[in-house]
Amino acid sequence: MSSRPAVRQLGRLSEISQVAAKHGFGYFFDTHRPPGIRSRRAREVDISPVGSNRGVRVRQMLDELGPTFVKFGQLLSTRPDVVPPDIVFELKGLQDDVSPFPYAQVERVIEEELGLSIEQLFVDFEATPVAAASIGQVHRATLPNGRRVAVKVQRPDAPRQVEADLELMYQAARLMRERVKALEFIDTVSLVDEFARTIRQELDYRMEARNAEQFHRNFAGHPHVRVPRVFWSYSRSRVLTLELLEGVQLRDLDVDTYTIEERRRLSYLIAEAWMHMIFRHGFFHADPHPANIMVLEQTEQIGLIDFGMVGKLTDEDMSRLTGLFIDAVNERIEALPARLAALGVRYPKEQEAEFVAELRDVYYRYYGASLSEIDPIQLIREAFALIYRMHLQLPTRFVLLDRAIATLGSVGMELYPDFNVFDLAKPYARELMIERFTPQRVARRAGHEARNMASMLRELPYQVHDTLEQVRDGQIEVGFRHEGLEDLFDRIDKVGNRLVIALVAGTGVIGSALLGVFADSGPHILGVHVFSIVGFGLSMILGLWLAWGVIRSGRL
């Protein structure tokens, strides 16, 4: 019985290798395949000119491998620090759409989670789902009070399938870390760890419910944005019940029936909703995909759905972003690396000069251009290229922010070709800058810093006392690290070697002389003892070697 999981894993690895070969990546399994996996290179399909783009092939491969790998691809699309820009932009197109699971399983999950049958819980429940994804699917239903709701039900085998695929991903991550030199700068195991945390959180619908409730509070009373309310008594870890928004998903919208002015208004309405989230609340929907935005029946109103992926910015993050913006406006390029470091961006210190040069190049390429002349997608693509080229490490919240803005830009341009997300963000950023420096905010920050300083001063005597006690008890160790002393040590070694040779040669001469004077027995040549002659010869050779070394060094 214990061998069956291993057999299933081997079969799944074989399947993965076949799919990878099919999409043009058979060479990897030829050179890095684990024992027991046969190469499928012979089955590799010919890559057409259209399919020669590696990003397209990676996206198609992950899509064919199944739901967990689609989710992993979506995570990789938020990591421009480890994935090349062309692949990042292709992975953004991954759709989490799969075949629905049977209605009988839906009934079982709901009854297990809520303790009652569907007939007891709902007046009406549509057996055909309106959407199906890797983790679950959504059904329309009606509550006893007449409210129309959307019920999201998790797949019964989702946790088991996710854990099985995660185990395979960990195996692949360890394999790449050990064998693929080109990926040494990526901590592949940590990348899978991040994905495992994310997808395990998605398996608990209560977290998505809390996100939805937060958005509902933030947009309460907003004239143009609606967020469904959560029905907590009908929600559990595997069942989520939300208010049903009647409308059309943006991806299904027939834009040809709209005038150009209506399309412009809709594109800016969507972007304004995200600017409101980012600059007003610091809590934003991190996946503004056309499938997650609905155009409602009411005039000029949109609805938001799917709250599994969110980003959070603290008040301190917003202050630091404001400082970054001010330095950029005032051409203080040299200050930008420090600003970025304060935001959590990590880069090799020895590459700081190169980093500044790259930033200056990007800056002067766009400085002075009007917003209408800047393509936001191209600008963000260049930023992603810089991130990957410099191997920068970005905090997840800022990568999600970049991704959200990039997605907004592409969605807006599909609706309205002249759409520019930066044009809309500028007044929000200006207002944020002004707000950060109002007397009230300055006084509040000053009070906060004063409290921090008072706390430090209060703790200082105790810290000094603890340090002195550690010194008394011998618990403090001081470590020294020398730099640039290698040449000195090398010279000391040479001097020591020469002294040893000189001593050996001198001792040999004296010993040979004494032997020649006092030794009467033993072999002699021309009245001189043979060992004395040999000693003189060896000492002469050592002396000449030492003299030649000193002359060659130029240090007489």
XYZ file of C-alpha atoms in Angstrom:
556
model
C 0.000 0.000 0.000
C 2.800 2.439 0.820
C 4.220 2.198 -2.694
C 1.049 3.435 -4.400
C 1.619 7.179 -3.740
C 5.148 6.841 -5.110
C 3.815 5.071 -8.211
C 1.205 7.823 -8.698
C 3.897 10.490 -8.330
C 6.106 8.734 -10.875
C 3.176 8.581 -13.274
C 2.455 12.284 -12.754
C 6.138 13.163 -13.301
C 6.057 11.173 -16.520
C 2.941 13.070 -17.592
C 4.622 16.400 -16.786
C 7.684 15.444 -18.836
C 5.471 14.549 -21.819
C 3.561 17.837 -21.648
C 6.827 19.798 -21.277
C 8.288 18.030 -24.320
C 5.119 18.675 -26.279
C 5.537 22.405 -25.760
C 9.215 22.486 -26.647
C 10.917 21.928 -23.287
C 12.008 18.321 -23.748
C 15.672 19.360 -23.618
C 15.272 20.137 -19.914
C 14.133 16.607 -19.123
C 16.898 15.215 -21.330
C 19.551 16.917 -19.216
C 17.910 17.167 -15.773
C 15.396 14.342 -15.545
C 15.333 12.424 -12.264
C 15.964 8.676 -12.231
C 13.049 6.615 -13.525
C 11.727 9.237 -15.965
C 12.255 8.371 -19.611
C 12.932 11.147 -22.053
C 10.007 12.179 -24.240
C 12.109 14.226 -26.627
C 11.077 12.038 -29.520
C 7.471 13.094 -29.005
C 8.295 16.792 -28.930
C 6.165 18.693 -31.404
C 7.611 20.979 -34.026
C 7.407 24.581 -32.891
C 5.725 26.746 -35.477
C 6.891 30.339 -36.031
C 3.791 31.545 -34.217
C 4.525 29.310 -31.242
C 8.225 30.026 -31.061
C 7.734 32.545 -28.265
C 8.810 30.850 -25.044
C 6.308 32.789 -22.939
C 3.405 31.479 -25.020
C 4.717 27.922 -24.744
C 5.191 28.181 -20.959
C 1.626 29.478 -20.576
C 0.211 26.702 -22.754
C 2.216 24.067 -20.876
C 0.989 25.219 -17.444
C -2.576 25.445 -18.737
C -2.422 21.833 -19.931
C -0.837 20.576 -16.688
C -3.926 21.498 -14.733
C -5.397 23.812 -12.084
C -2.565 23.814 -9.535
C 0.016 24.637 -12.188
C -2.244 27.376 -13.555
C -2.308 28.881 -10.067
C 1.480 28.557 -9.895
C 1.769 30.370 -13.227
C -0.415 33.150 -11.856
C 1.969 33.470 -8.907
C 4.979 33.560 -11.240
C 3.325 36.414 -13.131
C 3.726 38.459 -9.925
C 7.470 37.700 -9.663
C 9.341 39.731 -12.300
C 12.429 39.381 -10.099
C 12.726 35.669 -10.979
C 10.876 35.340 -14.309
C 11.892 37.067 -17.576
C 9.555 39.908 -18.634
C 8.277 38.196 -21.783
C 7.147 35.176 -19.746
C 5.659 37.403 -16.999
C 3.375 39.129 -19.483
C 2.282 35.855 -21.062
C 1.517 34.289 -17.690
C -0.858 37.163 -16.938
C -3.143 35.626 -19.551
C -3.591 32.350 -17.666
C -7.289 31.701 -17.112
C -8.458 29.717 -14.105
C -11.273 28.024 -16.046
C -11.820 24.266 -15.817
C -14.642 21.777 -16.288
C -17.295 21.823 -13.536
C -17.664 18.929 -11.102
C -20.939 16.989 -10.678
C -23.924 18.457 -8.875
C -24.046 15.487 -6.486
C -20.653 16.499 -5.109
C -21.895 20.089 -4.726
C -24.773 18.822 -2.599
C -22.445 16.738 -0.443
C -19.980 19.577 0.228
C -22.754 22.040 1.144
C -24.419 19.547 3.498
C -21.071 18.676 5.158
C -20.200 22.353 5.666
C -23.580 23.886 6.563
C -25.221 20.889 8.200
C -28.399 21.090 6.090
C -29.410 19.978 2.623
C -29.651 22.387 -0.307
C -33.475 22.119 -0.217
C -33.486 23.184 3.439
C -31.063 26.087 2.897
C -32.254 27.630 -0.371
C -35.563 28.280 -2.062
C -33.914 27.788 -5.428
C -30.471 26.490 -6.379
C -29.305 26.297 -10.018
C -27.607 22.964 -10.733
C -25.549 24.376 -13.623
C -22.647 26.540 -12.413
C -22.102 29.987 -13.904
C -18.319 29.690 -13.470
C -15.852 26.906 -12.643
C -12.261 27.285 -11.471
C -9.494 25.101 -10.094
C -10.542 25.411 -6.455
C -14.323 25.620 -6.799
C -17.326 26.689 -8.845
C -20.162 29.206 -8.488
C -23.921 28.536 -8.543
C -26.807 30.998 -8.457
C -29.328 30.485 -5.667
C -32.156 32.189 -3.764
C -32.301 32.531 0.017
C -35.555 32.055 1.990
C -35.871 35.849 2.288
C -35.861 36.166 -1.503
C -32.277 37.459 -1.822
C -30.437 36.272 -4.929
C -26.956 34.987 -4.055
C -23.872 33.444 -5.647
C -22.702 30.295 -3.841
C -19.080 29.307 -4.307
C -18.481 25.608 -3.549
C -15.048 24.013 -3.243
C -14.118 20.883 -5.180
C -14.164 17.833 -2.881
C -10.727 16.646 -4.010
C -9.136 20.120 -4.186
C -6.999 19.862 -0.998
C -5.718 16.382 -1.905
C -4.874 17.384 -5.485
C -3.198 20.587 -4.342
C -1.025 18.777 -1.786
C -0.031 16.116 -4.332
C 0.993 18.727 -6.901
C 2.811 20.759 -4.234
C 4.910 17.704 -3.386
C 5.881 17.371 -7.049
C 6.705 21.089 -7.204
C 8.983 20.744 -4.179
C 10.762 17.848 -5.889
C 11.202 19.905 -9.057
C 12.385 22.924 -7.018
C 15.035 20.857 -5.225
C 16.115 19.334 -8.530
C 16.554 22.748 -10.161
C 18.396 24.133 -7.149
C 20.893 21.275 -7.273
C 21.371 20.851 -11.022
C 20.476 24.009 -12.939
C 23.346 26.488 -12.622
C 21.534 29.178 -14.612
C 18.931 29.465 -11.825
C 21.356 29.774 -8.916
C 20.136 33.307 -8.138
C 16.592 32.003 -7.531
C 15.618 30.259 -4.312
C 13.274 27.819 -6.040
C 12.218 26.089 -2.808
C 11.243 29.430 -1.218
C 9.264 30.241 -4.357
C 7.259 27.031 -3.962
C 6.887 27.830 -0.229
C 5.307 31.176 -1.138
C 2.956 29.484 -3.583
C 2.039 26.801 -1.035
C 1.076 29.471 1.524
C -1.007 31.333 -1.060
C -2.939 28.378 -2.406
C -3.546 26.896 1.054
C -5.056 30.216 2.075
C -7.306 30.091 -0.993
C -8.565 26.716 0.193
C -10.143 28.522 3.157
C -13.016 30.603 1.785
C -13.368 32.432 5.097
C -10.308 34.510 4.219
C -11.858 35.553 0.908
C -15.055 36.366 2.800
C -13.141 38.702 5.132
C -11.561 40.413 2.116
C -14.960 40.840 0.476
C -16.413 42.303 3.669
C -13.555 44.816 3.906
C -14.113 45.949 0.309
C -17.858 46.155 0.954
C -17.238 48.529 3.888
C -14.733 50.609 1.926
C -17.145 51.154 -0.976
C -20.349 51.487 1.041
C -22.364 54.306 -0.516
C -20.039 54.691 -3.519
C -22.109 55.806 -6.533
C -20.186 53.817 -9.170
C -18.770 50.718 -7.452
C -20.639 47.822 -5.865
C -19.138 45.023 -3.807
C -21.346 42.061 -2.816
C -22.123 41.577 0.850
C -21.171 38.340 2.614
C -23.834 36.059 4.097
C -21.845 34.595 6.975
C -24.505 32.144 8.128
C -24.254 30.497 4.693
C -20.445 30.574 4.509
C -17.800 28.199 5.803
C -14.245 27.186 4.861
C -15.476 25.337 1.735
C -18.664 27.303 0.965
C -18.882 31.053 0.353
C -22.193 32.828 -0.193
C -22.203 36.372 -1.563
C -24.822 38.771 -2.828
C -25.464 38.156 -6.538
C -24.523 41.059 -8.809
C -26.642 41.133 -11.951
C -24.636 42.218 -14.944
C -22.132 41.186 -17.613
C -18.521 40.254 -16.998
C -16.184 42.700 -18.687
C -14.602 39.898 -20.721
C -18.048 39.059 -22.216
C -18.969 42.670 -22.928
C -19.765 43.514 -26.556
C -17.854 46.784 -26.751
C -19.000 47.400 -30.306
C -22.451 48.311 -28.963
C -20.930 51.171 -26.932
C -19.951 54.577 -28.260
C -16.335 55.689 -27.935
C -17.317 58.128 -25.198
C -19.111 55.393 -23.239
C -16.050 53.150 -23.538
C -13.823 55.984 -22.373
C -16.079 56.599 -19.389
C -16.142 52.899 -18.483
C -12.350 52.527 -18.712
C -11.750 55.510 -16.434
C -14.510 54.371 -14.080
C -12.719 51.051 -13.571
C -9.337 52.709 -13.113
C -10.768 55.238 -10.644
C -12.057 52.360 -8.512
C -8.530 50.973 -8.193
C -6.992 54.394 -7.579
C -9.530 54.774 -4.786
C -8.446 51.442 -3.295
C -4.732 52.160 -3.561
C -4.544 55.805 -2.505
C -7.532 56.029 -0.161
C -7.588 52.667 1.594
C -4.204 51.027 0.966
C -6.186 47.813 0.422
C -6.656 46.829 -3.203
C -7.985 44.022 -5.382
C -4.768 42.541 -6.813
C -6.324 40.853 -9.853
C -8.336 43.381 -11.914
C -8.880 40.807 -14.639
C -11.840 41.297 -17.043
C -13.448 38.179 -15.528
C -13.434 39.822 -12.082
C -15.090 43.084 -13.166
C -18.785 43.288 -13.957
C -20.673 45.961 -15.827
C -23.971 46.186 -13.938
C -27.416 46.914 -15.287
C -27.473 50.283 -13.547
C -26.036 53.180 -15.503
C -22.344 53.842 -14.923
C -21.865 51.226 -12.225
C -19.388 48.366 -11.986
C -19.212 45.401 -9.616
C -16.202 43.553 -8.220
C -15.966 39.807 -7.640
C -13.333 37.203 -6.647
C -11.439 38.571 -3.650
C -8.897 35.784 -3.166
C -5.892 37.915 -4.140
C -5.515 41.291 -2.411
C -2.694 43.722 -1.687
C -2.164 45.824 1.418
C -0.174 49.041 1.801
C 0.496 50.493 5.232
C 0.477 54.191 6.037
C 4.263 54.002 6.218
C 4.364 52.417 2.743
C 2.355 55.331 1.362
C 4.675 57.867 3.028
C 7.737 56.154 1.543
C 6.115 55.938 -1.874
C 5.434 59.660 -1.632
C 9.106 60.305 -0.842
C 10.098 58.162 -3.827
C 7.738 60.148 -6.046
C 9.144 63.494 -4.816
C 12.747 62.427 -5.482
C 11.812 61.218 -8.959
C 10.072 64.514 -9.796
C 13.101 66.497 -8.565
C 15.609 64.390 -10.591
C 17.366 63.049 -7.472
C 18.214 59.764 -9.165
C 21.048 58.943 -6.735
C 18.540 58.970 -3.870
C 16.198 56.458 -5.512
C 18.108 53.273 -4.512
C 17.941 54.307 -0.839
C 14.228 55.112 -1.222
C 13.614 51.736 -2.837
C 15.639 49.992 -0.109
C 13.434 51.669 2.517
C 10.435 50.156 0.714
C 11.989 46.690 1.022
C 13.625 46.347 -2.409
C 16.831 44.312 -2.103
C 19.753 44.354 -4.543
C 23.477 43.465 -4.389
C 25.344 46.431 -2.883
C 28.232 46.014 -5.302
C 25.766 46.711 -8.144
C 24.452 49.995 -6.723
C 26.343 52.110 -9.275
C 24.966 49.982 -12.102
C 21.495 50.246 -10.558
C 21.683 54.059 -10.483
C 22.882 54.101 -14.097
C 19.969 51.878 -15.191
C 17.462 54.056 -13.310
C 18.918 57.200 -14.854
C 18.650 55.657 -18.332
C 14.967 54.776 -17.848
C 14.280 58.140 -16.195
C 15.724 60.339 -18.953
C 14.054 58.240 -21.619
C 10.657 59.368 -20.327
C 11.433 62.627 -18.508
C 9.736 65.625 -20.154
C 7.289 63.494 -22.132
C 3.594 64.138 -21.650
C 1.491 61.381 -20.142
C -0.260 60.896 -23.468
C 3.105 60.068 -25.054
C 3.972 57.368 -22.492
C 2.794 53.813 -22.984
C 2.228 52.536 -19.419
C 2.467 48.901 -20.520
C 5.827 49.484 -22.199
C 7.093 51.406 -19.182
C 6.097 48.644 -16.773
C 7.565 46.048 -19.152
C 10.883 47.923 -19.034
C 10.681 48.077 -15.246
C 10.129 44.313 -15.101
C 13.108 43.798 -17.441
C 15.289 45.879 -15.101
C 14.053 43.930 -12.064
C 14.942 40.612 -13.714
C 18.267 41.813 -15.138
C 19.443 43.195 -11.787
C 18.020 40.253 -9.788
C 16.169 42.682 -7.523
C 14.092 41.236 -4.691
C 10.734 42.982 -4.342
C 8.255 42.812 -1.465
C 5.149 40.920 -2.598
C 2.802 43.840 -1.890
C 4.615 46.094 -4.374
C 4.805 43.397 -7.037
C 1.045 42.956 -6.665
C 0.641 46.724 -7.003
C 2.718 46.796 -10.201
C 0.775 43.854 -11.566
C -2.564 45.463 -10.753
C -1.579 48.727 -12.467
C -0.244 46.865 -15.513
C -3.471 44.833 -15.775
C -5.531 48.005 -15.392
C -3.560 49.591 -18.195
C -4.166 46.699 -20.591
C -7.871 46.427 -19.681
C -8.344 50.176 -20.117
C -6.591 50.245 -23.496
C -8.754 47.378 -24.774
C -11.821 49.486 -24.009
C -10.409 52.856 -25.019
C -7.194 53.009 -27.125
C -6.122 56.415 -25.744
C -6.489 55.307 -22.119
C -3.552 56.219 -19.842
C -3.591 54.924 -16.285
C -0.858 57.395 -15.220
C -2.998 60.317 -16.327
C -5.628 59.159 -13.854
C -3.160 58.338 -11.067
C -1.436 61.745 -11.145
C -4.131 63.766 -9.291
C -4.427 61.018 -6.667
C -0.666 61.047 -6.142
C -0.625 64.872 -5.960
C -3.441 64.849 -3.426
C -1.619 62.187 -1.419
C 1.545 64.314 -1.379
C -0.376 67.352 -0.160
C -2.191 65.299 2.452
C 1.078 63.875 3.804
C 2.363 67.356 4.569
C -0.701 68.973 6.104
C -0.066 70.410 9.601
C -2.299 67.756 11.148
C -0.408 64.858 9.507
C 2.994 66.395 10.315
C 1.934 66.892 13.945
C 0.656 63.317 14.114
C 3.892 61.919 12.675
C 5.929 64.101 15.031
C 3.934 62.789 17.985
C 4.470 59.219 16.790
C 8.237 59.745 16.467
C 8.354 61.475 19.871
C 6.661 58.475 21.482
C 9.142 56.160 19.795
C 12.086 58.247 21.036
C 10.650 58.356 24.564
C 10.282 54.576 24.509
C 13.901 54.187 23.383
C 15.146 56.533 26.095
C 13.128 54.674 28.723
C 14.686 51.364 27.649
C 18.247 52.745 27.302
C 19.367 52.360 30.969
C 18.164 48.759 31.046
C 19.929 47.977 27.776
C 23.188 49.511 29.078
C 22.825 47.489 32.299
C 22.274 44.253 30.343
C 25.293 44.980 28.130
C 27.596 45.622 31.116
C 26.442 42.393 32.757
C 27.231 40.468 29.591
C 30.713 42.051 29.510
C 31.268 41.086 33.158
C 30.186 37.493 32.516
C 32.306 37.196 29.373
C 29.277 36.653 27.141
C 30.192 39.314 24.576
C 32.438 38.226 21.754
C 34.113 40.635 19.346
C 34.820 39.403 15.845
C 37.289 40.993 13.408
C 37.192 40.696 9.654
C 40.213 41.817 7.707
C 40.035 43.082 4.122
C 42.915 43.775 1.737
C 45.571 42.030 3.878
C 46.176 39.160 1.475
C 49.224 40.848 -0.120
C 50.771 41.488 3.312
C 50.312 37.871 4.354
C 51.788 36.713 1.042
C 54.902 38.850 1.572
C 55.292 37.606 5.147
C 55.145 34.016 3.840
C 57.864 34.774 1.278
C 60.092 36.461 3.841
C 59.657 33.495 6.191
C 60.524 31.042 3.439
C 63.651 32.978 2.513
C 64.782 33.121 6.141
C 64.365 29.366 6.455
C 66.372 28.750 3.265
C 69.094 31.161 4.457
C 69.311 29.411 7.832
C 69.485 25.970 6.195
C 72.176 27.133 3.776
C 74.200 28.847 6.527
C 73.878 25.851 8.852
C 74.980 23.581 5.998
C 78.091 25.657 5.351
C 79.083 25.706 9.044
C 78.351 21.998 9.491
C 80.305 21.055 6.371
C 83.267 23.187 7.471
C 83.375 21.544 10.927
C 83.058 18.100 9.353
C 85.956 18.840 6.965
C 88.248 20.016 9.794
C 87.582 17.400 12.454
C 86.571 14.232 10.547
C 89.610 11.914 10.142
C 87.888 8.646 9.227
C 85.693 7.948 6.236
C 86.109 8.644 2.506
C 88.153 11.709 1.503
C 88.773 13.427 -1.814
C 91.862 15.629 -2.051
C 92.065 15.532 1.732
C 88.466 16.765 2.206
C 85.731 14.583 3.639
C 83.100 13.531 1.042
C 80.132 14.558 3.252
C 81.739 17.957 3.723
C 81.896 18.406 -0.068
C 78.253 17.357 -0.452
C 77.175 19.754 2.335
C 79.079 22.649 0.749
C 77.462 21.849 -2.628
C 73.897 21.752 -1.294
C 74.425 24.952 0.705
C 75.805 26.676 -2.398
C 72.764 25.613 -4.457
C 70.359 26.900 -1.794
C 72.333 30.149 -1.508
C 72.310 30.723 -5.281
C 68.558 29.940 -5.446
C 67.884 32.433 -2.656
C 70.020 35.116 -4.328
C 68.286 34.570 -7.678
C 64.863 34.923 -6.029
C 65.852 38.167 -4.327
C 67.278 39.579 -7.576
C 64.142 38.653 -9.522
C 61.883 40.336 -6.955
C 63.795 43.592 -7.454
C 64.157 44.057 -3.703
C 67.869 44.034 -2.822
